[in-house]
PDB file of C-alpha atoms in Angstrom:
ATOM      1  CA  MET A1490      -8.440 -58.500 121.503  1.00 84.00           C
ATOM      2  CA  VAL A1491      -9.300 -54.817 122.398  1.00 95.00           C
ATOM      3  CA  GLU A1492      -6.631 -52.209 123.280  1.00 97.00           C
ATOM      4  CA  VAL A1493      -7.692 -48.617 123.803  1.00 98.00           C
ATOM      5  CA  GLN A1494      -4.779 -46.224 124.315  1.00 97.00           C
ATOM      6  CA  ASN A1495      -4.797 -42.628 125.407  1.00 98.00           C
ATOM      7  CA  LEU A1496      -8.297 -42.007 123.829  1.00 97.00           C
ATOM      8  CA  VAL A1497      -9.356 -38.347 123.592  1.00 98.00           C
ATOM      9  CA  PHE A1498     -12.860 -37.366 122.424  1.00 97.00           C
ATOM     10  CA  THR A1499     -14.238 -33.890 122.751  1.00 96.00           C
ATOM     11  CA  ARG A1500     -17.733 -32.511 122.032  1.00 91.00           C
ATOM     12  CA  ARG A1501     -18.562 -28.969 121.156  1.00 86.00           C
ATOM     13  CA  ASP A1502     -20.496 -27.220 124.022  1.00 84.00           C
ATOM     14  CA  GLY A1503     -21.431 -23.676 123.103  1.00 83.00           C
ATOM     15  CA  ASP A1504     -18.218 -21.870 122.349  1.00 84.00           C
ATOM     16  CA  VAL A1505     -15.894 -24.425 123.878  1.00 86.00           C
ATOM     17  CA  ASN A1506     -14.910 -28.054 123.404  1.00 87.00           C
ATOM     18  CA  ARG A1507     -15.795 -30.209 126.326  1.00 90.00           C
ATOM     19  CA  ALA A1508     -13.671 -33.372 127.056  1.00 93.00           C
ATOM     20  CA  VAL A1509     -15.903 -36.443 127.168  1.00 95.00           C
ATOM     21  CA  LEU A1510     -12.979 -38.897 127.300  1.00 97.00           C
ATOM     22  CA  ASP A1511      -9.475 -37.746 128.209  1.00 96.00           C
ATOM     23  CA  LYS A1512      -6.536 -40.100 127.627  1.00 96.00           C
ATOM     24  CA  LEU A1513      -8.596 -43.083 128.425  1.00 97.00           C
ATOM     25  CA  SER A1514      -6.890 -46.377 128.250  1.00 97.00           C
ATOM     26  CA  LEU A1515      -8.493 -49.927 128.555  1.00 96.00           C
ATOM     27  CA  SER A1516      -7.333 -53.443 127.728  1.00 96.00           C
ATOM     28  CA  ILE A1517      -9.849 -56.320 127.183  1.00 96.00           C
ATOM     29  CA  ALA A1518      -8.657 -59.891 126.761  1.00 96.00           C
ATOM     30  CA  ALA A1519     -10.020 -62.303 124.114  1.00 94.00           C
ATOM     31  CA  LYS A1520     -13.367 -63.730 125.044  1.00 95.00           C
ATOM     32  CA  GLU A1521     -13.538 -61.540 128.172  1.00 97.00           C
ATOM     33  CA  GLN A1522     -16.986 -60.169 129.127  1.00 98.00           C
ATOM     34  CA  VAL A1523     -16.788 -56.609 130.527  1.00 98.00           C
ATOM     35  CA  ALA A1524     -19.381 -54.343 131.982  1.00 98.00           C
ATOM     36  CA  ILE A1525     -18.969 -50.594 131.514  1.00 98.00           C
ATOM     37  CA  VAL A1526     -20.502 -48.472 134.276  1.00 97.00           C
ATOM     38  CA  GLY A1527     -20.608 -44.853 135.284  1.00 95.00           C
ATOM     39  CA  ASP A1528     -22.761 -41.859 135.927  1.00 94.00           C
ATOM     40  CA  SER A1529     -25.053 -40.534 133.180  1.00 90.00           C
ATOM     41  CA  GLY A1530     -23.028 -38.402 130.847  1.00 90.00           C
ATOM     42  CA  SER A1531     -19.780 -39.982 131.846  1.00 93.00           C
ATOM     43  CA  GLY A1532     -18.986 -41.126 128.318  1.00 95.00           C
ATOM     44  CA  LYS A1533     -19.985 -44.864 128.483  1.00 96.00           C
ATOM     45  CA  THR A1534     -21.975 -44.848 125.211  1.00 94.00           C
ATOM     46  CA  THR A1535     -19.389 -42.586 123.619  1.00 96.00           C
ATOM     47  CA  LEU A1536     -16.747 -45.178 124.340  1.00 97.00           C
ATOM     48  CA  ILE A1537     -18.920 -47.977 122.954  1.00 96.00           C
ATOM     49  CA  HIS A1538     -19.579 -45.812 119.717  1.00 96.00           C
ATOM     50  CA  LEU A1539     -15.762 -45.235 119.329  1.00 98.00           C
ATOM     51  CA  ILE A1540     -14.940 -48.926 119.646  1.00 98.00           C
ATOM     52  CA  GLY A1541     -17.795 -49.637 117.192  1.00 96.00           C
ATOM     53  CA  GLY A1542     -16.383 -47.294 114.595  1.00 96.00           C
ATOM     54  CA  LEU A1543     -19.539 -45.007 114.734  1.00 95.00           C
ATOM     55  CA  LEU A1544     -17.404 -42.068 115.981  1.00 96.00           C
ATOM     56  CA  ARG A1545     -13.833 -41.067 115.465  1.00 97.00           C
ATOM     57  CA  PRO A1546     -11.625 -39.867 118.371  1.00 97.00           C
ATOM     58  CA  ASP A1547      -9.618 -36.619 118.390  1.00 97.00           C
ATOM     59  CA  SER A1548      -6.528 -38.693 119.272  1.00 98.00           C
ATOM     60  CA  GLY A1549      -5.428 -41.962 120.611  1.00 98.00           C
ATOM     61  CA  SER A1550      -5.704 -45.462 119.271  1.00 98.00           C
ATOM     62  CA  ILE A1551      -8.260 -48.299 119.267  1.00 98.00           C
ATOM     63  CA  ILE A1552      -6.588 -51.621 118.376  1.00 98.00           C
ATOM     64  CA  ILE A1553      -8.787 -54.516 117.545  1.00 96.00           C
ATOM     65  CA  ASP A1554      -7.107 -57.833 116.765  1.00 93.00           C
ATOM     66  CA  GLY A1555      -3.817 -55.999 116.067  1.00 94.00           C
ATOM     67  CA  GLN A1556      -5.449 -53.310 113.723  1.00 96.00           C
ATOM     68  CA  ASN A1557      -5.685 -49.692 114.699  1.00 98.00           C
ATOM     69  CA  ILE A1558      -9.231 -48.750 113.538  1.00 98.00           C
ATOM     70  CA  THR A1559      -8.617 -45.073 114.218  1.00 97.00           C
ATOM     71  CA  GLN A1560      -6.384 -45.172 110.977  1.00 97.00           C
ATOM     72  CA  PHE A1561      -9.096 -46.743 108.882  1.00 98.00           C
ATOM     73  CA  ASN A1562     -10.693 -44.771 106.057  1.00 96.00           C
ATOM     74  CA  ASP A1563     -14.445 -44.775 105.662  1.00 95.00           C
ATOM     75  CA  THR A1564     -14.536 -47.876 103.485  1.00 95.00           C
ATOM     76  CA  GLU A1565     -12.228 -49.865 105.814  1.00 96.00           C
ATOM     77  CA  LEU A1566     -14.306 -48.748 108.859  1.00 95.00           C
ATOM     78  CA  ALA A1567     -17.576 -49.869 107.103  1.00 92.00           C
ATOM     79  CA  LEU A1568     -16.024 -53.285 106.563  1.00 92.00           C
ATOM     80  CA  TYR A1569     -14.919 -53.368 110.121  1.00 95.00           C
ATOM     81  CA  ARG A1570     -18.400 -52.636 111.446  1.00 93.00           C
ATOM     82  CA  ARG A1571     -19.745 -55.522 109.335  1.00 90.00           C
ATOM     83  CA  GLY A1572     -17.847 -57.956 111.643  1.00 90.00           C
ATOM     84  CA  LEU A1573     -19.281 -56.480 114.889  1.00 94.00           C
ATOM     85  CA  GLY A1574     -22.449 -57.308 116.708  1.00 94.00           C
ATOM     86  CA  MET A1575     -24.384 -54.397 118.233  1.00 94.00           C
ATOM     87  CA  ILE A1576     -27.366 -54.410 120.646  1.00 93.00           C
ATOM     88  CA  PHE A1577     -29.337 -51.279 121.591  1.00 87.00           C
ATOM     89  CA  GLN A1578     -31.443 -50.161 124.443  1.00 83.00           C
ATOM     90  CA  HIS A1579     -34.370 -49.239 122.183  1.00 84.00           C
ATOM     91  CA  TYR A1580     -34.159 -52.411 120.052  1.00 85.00           C
ATOM     92  CA  GLN A1581     -34.247 -50.585 116.728  1.00 90.00           C
ATOM     93  CA  LEU A1582     -36.340 -53.242 114.962  1.00 94.00           C
ATOM     94  CA  LEU A1583     -37.944 -52.482 111.695  1.00 95.00           C
ATOM     95  CA  ALA A1584     -41.743 -52.314 112.247  1.00 95.00           C
ATOM     96  CA  PRO A1585     -42.935 -53.572 108.830  1.00 97.00           C
ATOM     97  CA  LEU A1586     -40.619 -56.616 108.901  1.00 97.00           C
ATOM     98  CA  SER A1587     -41.206 -60.043 110.594  1.00 98.00           C
ATOM     99  CA  VAL A1588     -38.982 -61.257 113.415  1.00 98.00           C
ATOM    100  CA  TYR A1589     -37.156 -63.467 110.848  1.00 98.00           C
ATOM    101  CA  ASP A1590     -36.630 -60.692 108.451  1.00 97.00           C
ATOM    102  CA  ASN A1591     -35.418 -58.369 111.252  1.00 97.00           C
ATOM    103  CA  ILE A1592     -32.789 -60.951 112.284  1.00 97.00           C
ATOM    104  CA  VAL A1593     -31.312 -61.388 108.805  1.00 96.00           C
ATOM    105  CA  PHE A1594     -31.815 -57.849 107.385  1.00 93.00           C
ATOM    106  CA  GLN A1595     -28.506 -56.311 108.427  1.00 89.00           C
ATOM    107  CA  ALA A1596     -26.631 -59.390 107.472  1.00 91.00           C
ATOM    108  CA  GLN A1597     -28.134 -59.297 104.027  1.00 90.00           C
ATOM    109  CA  LEU A1598     -27.247 -55.618 103.677  1.00 86.00           C
ATOM    110  CA  ASN A1599     -23.719 -56.644 104.438  1.00 84.00           C
ATOM    111  CA  GLN A1600     -23.945 -59.209 101.545  1.00 81.00           C
ATOM    112  CA  LEU A1601     -24.073 -62.154 103.990  1.00 84.00           C
ATOM    113  CA  ASN A1602     -26.807 -64.764 103.760  1.00 86.00           C
ATOM    114  CA  PRO A1603     -27.344 -66.570 106.981  1.00 92.00           C
ATOM    115  CA  LYS A1604     -28.766 -70.100 106.607  1.00 94.00           C
ATOM    116  CA  GLN A1605     -32.355 -70.491 107.518  1.00 95.00           C
ATOM    117  CA  SER A1606     -31.386 -73.348 109.819  1.00 96.00           C
ATOM    118  CA  ASP A1607     -28.908 -71.082 111.646  1.00 95.00           C
ATOM    119  CA  VAL A1608     -31.580 -68.459 112.178  1.00 97.00           C
ATOM    120  CA  LYS A1609     -34.016 -71.023 113.473  1.00 97.00           C
ATOM    121  CA  ALA A1610     -31.434 -72.614 115.773  1.00 96.00           C
ATOM    122  CA  LEU A1611     -30.554 -69.234 117.237  1.00 95.00           C
ATOM    123  CA  ALA A1612     -34.191 -68.173 117.585  1.00 96.00           C
ATOM    124  CA  GLU A1613     -34.910 -71.481 119.406  1.00 96.00           C
ATOM    125  CA  ARG A1614     -31.943 -70.851 121.735  1.00 92.00           C
ATOM    126  CA  LEU A1615     -33.420 -67.463 122.542  1.00 93.00           C
ATOM    127  CA  GLY A1616     -36.920 -68.736 122.995  1.00 93.00           C
ATOM    128  CA  ILE A1617     -38.456 -66.768 120.044  1.00 96.00           C
ATOM    129  CA  LEU A1618     -38.718 -69.627 117.451  1.00 97.00           C
ATOM    130  CA  HIS A1619     -42.548 -69.473 117.658  1.00 97.00           C
ATOM    131  CA  LYS A1620     -42.329 -65.725 116.984  1.00 97.00           C
ATOM    132  CA  LEU A1621     -40.450 -65.755 113.671  1.00 98.00           C
ATOM    133  CA  THR A1622     -43.473 -64.569 111.622  1.00 98.00           C
ATOM    134  CA  ALA A1623     -44.628 -62.018 114.209  1.00 98.00           C
ATOM    135  CA  LEU A1624     -44.166 -58.233 113.780  1.00 98.00           C
ATOM    136  CA  PRO A1625     -42.182 -56.318 116.374  1.00 96.00           C
ATOM    137  CA  GLN A1626     -45.305 -54.556 117.685  1.00 96.00           C
ATOM    138  CA  GLN A1627     -46.738 -57.922 118.603  1.00 97.00           C
ATOM    139  CA  LEU A1628     -43.767 -58.710 120.948  1.00 96.00           C
ATOM    140  CA  SER A1629     -43.076 -57.872 124.546  1.00 93.00           C
ATOM    141  CA  GLY A1630     -40.069 -55.798 125.381  1.00 90.00           C
ATOM    142  CA  GLY A1631     -38.072 -58.801 126.468  1.00 90.00           C
ATOM    143  CA  GLU A1632     -38.943 -60.624 123.150  1.00 93.00           C
ATOM    144  CA  GLN A1633     -37.985 -57.571 121.151  1.00 93.00           C
ATOM    145  CA  GLN A1634     -34.498 -57.501 122.853  1.00 91.00           C
ATOM    146  CA  ARG A1635     -34.091 -61.226 122.135  1.00 92.00           C
ATOM    147  CA  VAL A1636     -34.639 -60.384 118.465  1.00 96.00           C
ATOM    148  CA  GLY A1637     -32.007 -57.713 118.820  1.00 94.00           C
ATOM    149  CA  ILE A1638     -29.576 -60.337 120.272  1.00 94.00           C
ATOM    150  CA  ALA A1639     -30.294 -62.807 117.450  1.00 95.00           C
ATOM    151  CA  ARG A1640     -29.746 -59.979 114.905  1.00 95.00           C
ATOM    152  CA  ALA A1641     -26.298 -59.160 116.490  1.00 94.00           C
ATOM    153  CA  MET A1642     -25.255 -62.781 116.886  1.00 94.00           C
ATOM    154  CA  ILE A1643     -26.313 -64.202 113.508  1.00 95.00           C
ATOM    155  CA  ASN A1644     -23.101 -63.006 111.861  1.00 89.00           C
ATOM    156  CA  LYS A1645     -21.060 -64.838 114.523  1.00 90.00           C
ATOM    157  CA  PRO A1646     -19.075 -61.767 115.542  1.00 93.00           C
ATOM    158  CA  LYS A1647     -15.879 -61.800 117.516  1.00 92.00           C
ATOM    159  CA  LEU A1648     -16.884 -58.605 119.334  1.00 96.00           C
ATOM    160  CA  LEU A1649     -20.302 -57.743 120.648  1.00 97.00           C
ATOM    161  CA  LEU A1650     -21.151 -54.239 121.827  1.00 97.00           C
ATOM    162  CA  ALA A1651     -24.300 -53.888 123.973  1.00 96.00           C
ATOM    163  CA  ASP A1652     -25.462 -50.327 124.944  1.00 94.00           C
ATOM    164  CA  GLU A1653     -27.863 -50.490 127.972  1.00 91.00           C
ATOM    165  CA  PRO A1654     -29.551 -53.743 126.479  1.00 90.00           C
ATOM    166  CA  THR A1655     -31.764 -54.068 129.448  1.00 88.00           C
ATOM    167  CA  GLY A1656     -32.606 -50.362 129.979  1.00 85.00           C
ATOM    168  CA  ASN A1657     -36.282 -50.801 129.014  1.00 84.00           C
ATOM    169  CA  LEU A1658     -36.761 -54.120 130.860  1.00 86.00           C
ATOM    170  CA  ASP A1659     -37.870 -54.882 134.453  1.00 88.00           C
ATOM    171  CA  ALA A1660     -35.301 -56.518 136.808  1.00 89.00           C
ATOM    172  CA  ALA A1661     -36.456 -60.181 136.098  1.00 89.00           C
ATOM    173  CA  LYS A1662     -36.371 -59.802 132.370  1.00 88.00           C
ATOM    174  CA  SER A1663     -33.116 -57.963 132.551  1.00 90.00           C
ATOM    175  CA  GLU A1664     -31.439 -60.898 134.417  1.00 92.00           C
ATOM    176  CA  GLU A1665     -32.989 -63.275 131.841  1.00 90.00           C
ATOM    177  CA  VAL A1666     -31.645 -61.376 128.847  1.00 87.00           C
ATOM    178  CA  VAL A1667     -28.151 -60.885 130.211  1.00 92.00           C
ATOM    179  CA  SER A1668     -27.835 -64.547 131.240  1.00 93.00           C
ATOM    180  CA  LEU A1669     -28.706 -65.568 127.660  1.00 91.00           C
ATOM    181  CA  LEU A1670     -26.312 -63.041 126.245  1.00 92.00           C
ATOM    182  CA  ARG A1671     -23.494 -64.278 128.503  1.00 94.00           C
ATOM    183  CA  GLU A1672     -24.200 -67.908 127.567  1.00 94.00           C
ATOM    184  CA  LEU A1673     -24.217 -67.268 123.833  1.00 93.00           C
ATOM    185  CA  CYS A1674     -21.012 -65.292 124.083  1.00 95.00           C
ATOM    186  CA  GLU A1675     -19.303 -68.010 126.074  1.00 94.00           C
ATOM    187  CA  GLU A1676     -20.490 -70.727 123.633  1.00 93.00           C
ATOM    188  CA  GLN A1677     -19.240 -68.790 120.537  1.00 92.00           C
ATOM    189  CA  GLY A1678     -16.078 -67.276 122.120  1.00 94.00           C
ATOM    190  CA  VAL A1679     -17.298 -63.763 121.653  1.00 95.00           C
ATOM    191  CA  ASN A1680     -15.961 -60.655 123.456  1.00 96.00           C
ATOM    192  CA  LEU A1681     -18.802 -58.797 125.210  1.00 97.00           C
ATOM    193  CA  LEU A1682     -18.700 -55.098 126.138  1.00 98.00           C
ATOM    194  CA  MET A1683     -21.930 -54.070 127.866  1.00 97.00           C
ATOM    195  CA  VAL A1684     -22.827 -50.654 129.075  1.00 96.00           C
ATOM    196  CA  THR A1685     -25.290 -50.875 132.021  1.00 95.00           C
ATOM    197  CA  HIS A1686     -26.573 -48.675 134.900  1.00 92.00           C
ATOM    198  CA  SER A1687     -27.191 -51.856 136.948  1.00 93.00           C
ATOM    199  CA  GLN A1688     -24.419 -52.687 139.362  1.00 93.00           C
ATOM    200  CA  HIS A1689     -25.999 -56.094 139.934  1.00 93.00           C
ATOM    201  CA  LEU A1690     -25.834 -57.075 136.210  1.00 94.00           C
ATOM    202  CA  ALA A1691     -22.306 -55.560 135.928  1.00 96.00           C
ATOM    203  CA  ASP A1692     -21.162 -57.835 138.720  1.00 96.00           C
ATOM    204  CA  SER A1693     -22.373 -60.969 136.698  1.00 95.00           C
ATOM    205  CA  LEU A1694     -19.790 -60.315 133.958  1.00 97.00           C
ATOM    206  CA  ASP A1695     -16.066 -61.160 134.205  1.00 97.00           C
ATOM    207  CA  ARG A1696     -15.022 -57.677 134.932  1.00 97.00           C
ATOM    208  CA  LYS A1697     -16.398 -54.188 135.646  1.00 97.00           C
ATOM    209  CA  VAL A1698     -14.871 -50.977 134.233  1.00 97.00           C
ATOM    210  CA  THR A1699     -15.990 -47.648 135.592  1.00 97.00           C
ATOM    211  CA  ILE A1700     -15.869 -44.512 133.495  1.00 97.00           C
ATOM    212  CA  GLN A1701     -15.116 -41.574 135.850  1.00 95.00           C
ATOM    213  CA  ASN A1702     -13.513 -38.228 135.283  1.00 94.00           C
ATOM    214  CA  ASN A1703     -13.221 -38.976 131.584  1.00 93.00           C
ATOM    215  CA  ARG A1704     -11.069 -42.139 132.218  1.00 95.00           C
ATOM    216  CA  ALA A1705     -11.536 -45.838 132.734  1.00 95.00           C
ATOM    217  CA  TYR A1706     -10.887 -47.671 136.001  1.00 94.00           C
ATOM    218  CA  GLY A1707     -11.046 -51.368 136.743  1.00 86.00           C
TER     219      GLY A1707
END
C-alpha cells in the first residue's frame, strides 16, 4: 500500500540546508495501522506531509498503490489528496459552520456529495449525532476531534494520516479517540498512519515506527 524509498528532505537553516529526513525507507502493508514516534523535531510531521502530498521531497520515491506520487504534477497531486483522509492536532474546524457542514465541507469542495444518511450514521458511530447543528466553539476538545475524524472518514479513504490527533486531549479522551479511530479503520479497511508522542497509544496500533537520526526504524 505505502512504500517509501530513500526519501531525502532538507530545510533551509540560515545559510545551510539541514537534513530533516535522509534516505528514509518505510514499507506499510494494506490495512496496517502504524504509529510514528520520535523526538520533537525528528521529522515525524514532515514524513506525514510528504506522504500526504503537502510537501515534495528533494529525492526518493513515495509509492502509493503502485503510483509514485513524487512524479505527480500539481494537478495530479491535488487529485491524489482528494482520496486521503487527514486528521490534525488542532482540529482545524471552521468556526462559522455547524458540525454537519464541517464534516461535509471538504468533500463538497472536492466535488463529492456525501449522503445525509452516511453523515448521520458516521456521526452516530462517533457519538456526535446530537451535535450536528452545534458550532465548533460549543463542543469539547474530544467532540471537536470526533468531528475531525468524521470529516476525514466521510470520503471513505484508503489511507488516513493523523498528525498528533490526541495532542490536545487528556489521557482518557485520547484513548477513547484512538480506539474509535482504530475501529473505524478496521471496519472500512483503511490504512492508518498516526504520529503520536504517546508510547502507550503507539503500542495499541499494529506496529510502531521510530524516526531517529533522520531515518525510520521498526
